mmCIF file of C-alpha atoms in Angstrom:
data_model
loop_
_atom_site.group_PDB
_atom_site.id
_atom_site.type_symbol
_atom_site.label_atom_id
_atom_site.label_comp_id
_atom_site.label_asym_id
_atom_site.label_seq_id
_atom_site.Cartn_x
_atom_site.Cartn_y
_atom_site.Cartn_z
ATOM 1 C CA MET A 1065 4.211 42.065 54.605
ATOM 2 C CA ALA A 1066 0.853 40.657 55.688
ATOM 3 C CA GLU A 1067 0.243 37.042 56.809
ATOM 4 C CA ASN A 1068 -2.436 34.378 56.494
ATOM 5 C CA VAL A 1069 -3.257 33.824 60.028
ATOM 6 C CA SER A 1070 -4.446 30.522 59.503
ATOM 7 C CA ASN A 1071 -1.581 28.437 57.883
ATOM 8 C CA ARG A 1072 0.986 30.828 58.194
ATOM 9 C CA VAL A 1073 1.808 31.792 54.780
ATOM 10 C CA THR A 1074 2.986 34.709 53.640
ATOM 11 C CA ASN A 1075 2.532 36.701 50.583
ATOM 12 C CA GLU A 1076 6.154 36.579 49.880
ATOM 13 C CA ASP A 1077 5.561 32.682 49.939
ATOM 14 C CA LEU A 1078 2.930 32.598 47.517
ATOM 15 C CA ALA A 1079 4.394 34.587 45.074
ATOM 16 C CA ILE A 1080 7.497 32.421 45.093
ATOM 17 C CA ASN A 1081 5.415 29.443 44.892
ATOM 18 C CA LEU A 1082 3.526 31.032 41.858
ATOM 19 C CA MET A 1083 6.842 32.099 40.143
ATOM 20 C CA HIS A 1084 8.150 28.262 40.292
ATOM 21 C CA THR A 1085 4.635 27.261 38.841
ATOM 22 C CA GLN A 1086 4.773 29.504 36.002
ATOM 23 C CA LEU A 1087 8.883 28.508 35.434
ATOM 24 C CA GLU A 1088 7.701 24.390 35.379
ATOM 25 C CA VAL A 1089 4.659 25.357 33.256
ATOM 26 C CA SER A 1090 6.970 26.763 30.637
ATOM 27 C CA LEU A 1091 9.426 24.074 30.630
ATOM 28 C CA VAL A 1092 6.336 21.159 30.439
ATOM 29 C CA ARG A 1093 4.897 23.136 27.476
ATOM 30 C CA GLU A 1094 8.220 23.159 25.799
ATOM 31 C CA GLU A 1095 9.037 19.448 26.546
ATOM 32 C CA ILE A 1096 5.291 19.100 24.838
ATOM 33 C CA ALA A 1097 6.505 21.026 22.143
ATOM 34 C CA ASN A 1098 9.337 19.136 21.413
ATOM 35 C CA ASP A 1099 7.830 16.149 21.563
ATOM 36 C CA LEU A 1100 5.301 17.310 18.930
ATOM 37 C CA ARG A 1101 7.884 18.212 16.689
ATOM 38 C CA GLU A 1102 9.643 14.613 17.345
ATOM 39 C CA LEU A 1103 6.596 12.917 16.412
ATOM 40 C CA ARG A 1104 5.989 14.720 13.468
ATOM 41 C CA CYS A 1105 9.405 14.009 11.730
ATOM 42 C CA SER A 1106 8.810 10.487 13.230
ATOM 43 C CA LEU A 1107 5.292 10.211 11.265
ATOM 44 C CA THR A 1108 6.921 12.204 8.273
ATOM 45 C CA ARG A 1109 9.839 9.775 7.860
ATOM 46 C CA GLU A 1110 7.427 6.683 8.589
ATOM 47 C CA MET A 1111 4.927 8.151 5.838
ATOM 48 C CA ASP A 1112 7.614 8.432 3.014
ATOM 49 C CA THR A 1113 9.047 4.560 4.145
ATOM 50 C CA LEU A 1114 5.186 3.192 3.137
ATOM 51 C CA ASN A 1115 5.109 5.594 0.028
ATOM 52 C CA HIS A 1116 7.950 4.106 -0.964
ATOM 53 C CA GLU A 1117 6.877 0.384 -0.582
ATOM 54 C CA ILE A 1118 3.557 1.412 -2.021
ATOM 55 C CA ASP A 1119 5.476 2.307 -5.308
ATOM 56 C CA ASP A 1120 7.408 -0.892 -5.187
ATOM 57 C CA VAL A 1121 4.224 -2.645 -4.793
ATOM 58 C CA ARG A 1122 2.401 -0.738 -7.973
ATOM 59 C CA ALA A 1123 5.358 -1.744 -10.026
ATOM 60 C CA GLY A 1124 5.497 -5.055 -9.172
ATOM 61 C CA GLN A 1125 1.712 -4.928 -10.131
ATOM 62 C CA LEU A 1126 2.546 -3.250 -13.245
ATOM 63 C CA ASP A 1127 5.385 -5.989 -14.544
ATOM 64 C CA LEU A 1128 2.784 -8.719 -13.653
ATOM 65 C CA SER A 1129 0.107 -6.953 -15.574
ATOM 66 C CA ASN A 1130 2.961 -6.670 -18.454
ATOM 67 C CA MET A 1131 3.679 -10.641 -18.067
ATOM 68 C CA VAL A 1132 0.016 -12.058 -18.079
ATOM 69 C CA ALA A 1133 -0.588 -9.527 -21.466
ATOM 70 C CA ASP A 1134 2.643 -11.166 -23.072
ATOM 71 C CA LEU A 1135 1.332 -14.763 -21.851
ATOM 72 C CA LYS A 1136 -1.434 -14.150 -23.424
ATOM 73 C CA ASN A 1137 -0.615 -12.826 -26.555
ATOM 74 C CA HIS A 1138 1.379 -16.028 -27.067
ATOM 75 C CA PHE A 1139 -1.202 -18.264 -26.154
ATOM 76 C CA TYR A 1140 -3.336 -16.683 -28.734
ATOM 77 C CA SER A 1141 -0.455 -17.083 -31.438
ATOM 78 C CA MET A 1142 -0.165 -20.615 -30.614
ATOM 79 C CA GLN A 1143 -3.704 -21.005 -30.710
ATOM 80 C CA ALA A 1144 -3.438 -19.783 -34.357
ATOM 81 C CA SER A 1145 -1.103 -22.110 -35.008
ATOM 82 C CA TYR A 1146 -2.954 -25.231 -33.505
ATOM 83 C CA VAL A 1147 -5.826 -24.226 -35.612
ATOM 84 C CA ASN A 1148 -4.003 -24.368 -38.816
ATOM 85 C CA ILE A 1149 -2.628 -27.746 -37.610
ATOM 86 C CA VAL A 1150 -6.145 -29.225 -37.310
ATOM 87 C CA LEU A 1151 -7.118 -27.877 -40.474
ATOM 88 C CA GLY A 1152 -4.264 -28.522 -42.533
ATOM 89 C CA LYS A 1153 -4.951 -32.473 -41.932
ATOM 90 C CA LYS A 1154 -7.298 -33.365 -44.641
ATOM 91 C CA LYS A 1155 -7.141 -36.820 -43.567
ATOM 92 C CA LEU A 1156 -8.944 -36.168 -39.958
ATOM 93 C CA LYS A 1157 -12.866 -36.426 -40.263
ATOM 94 C CA LYS A 1158 -14.993 -33.649 -39.453
ATOM 95 C CA VAL A 1159 -15.855 -34.757 -36.092
ATOM 96 C CA LYS A 1160 -12.007 -34.553 -35.032
ATOM 97 C CA TRP A 1161 -11.999 -31.285 -36.469
ATOM 98 C CA VAL A 1162 -15.054 -29.543 -34.999
ATOM 99 C CA PHE A 1163 -13.181 -30.950 -31.700
ATOM 100 C CA GLY A 1164 -10.332 -29.616 -32.243
ATOM 101 C CA VAL A 1165 -11.769 -26.060 -32.849
ATOM 102 C CA PHE A 1166 -13.979 -26.588 -29.577
ATOM 103 C CA VAL A 1167 -11.236 -27.234 -27.467
ATOM 104 C CA VAL A 1168 -9.157 -24.525 -29.020
ATOM 105 C CA ASP A 1169 -12.485 -22.371 -27.972
ATOM 106 C CA VAL A 1170 -12.489 -23.889 -24.553
ATOM 107 C CA VAL A 1171 -8.827 -23.466 -23.693
ATOM 108 C CA GLY A 1172 -9.038 -19.617 -24.842
ATOM 109 C CA VAL A 1173 -11.884 -18.642 -22.683
ATOM 110 C CA LEU A 1174 -10.475 -20.549 -19.811
ATOM 111 C CA THR A 1175 -7.488 -18.695 -20.309
ATOM 112 C CA TYR A 1176 -9.158 -15.610 -20.692
ATOM 113 C CA MET A 1177 -11.041 -15.628 -17.445
ATOM 114 C CA PHE A 1178 -7.766 -17.130 -15.713
ATOM 115 C CA PHE A 1179 -5.973 -13.877 -16.754
ATOM 116 C CA LYS A 1180 -8.159 -11.056 -16.678
#
């Protein structure tokens, strides 16, 4: 085999070094592929966990929304009773009656704005 005169490296040494380098590159490539697989699995698990948390938050929002709707309905049913009480008292003056209806309307508007 011919020798490289300047640094005394033979072609055989170059071939051996090339085979070592190719082996190391294939090992590194395999290691990177394994790391990518692990990363994908980890990201998939994290995304699943986040999706479950989002579903729980949405369910909580739905429960709150239903509770607010129930409170509004209950308040509106009480509002009618209050108006009946105000209108039922014939001894009250008209000013008190108007004031009572006005208070009921203001409270209704404020409740609507608060729960909207």
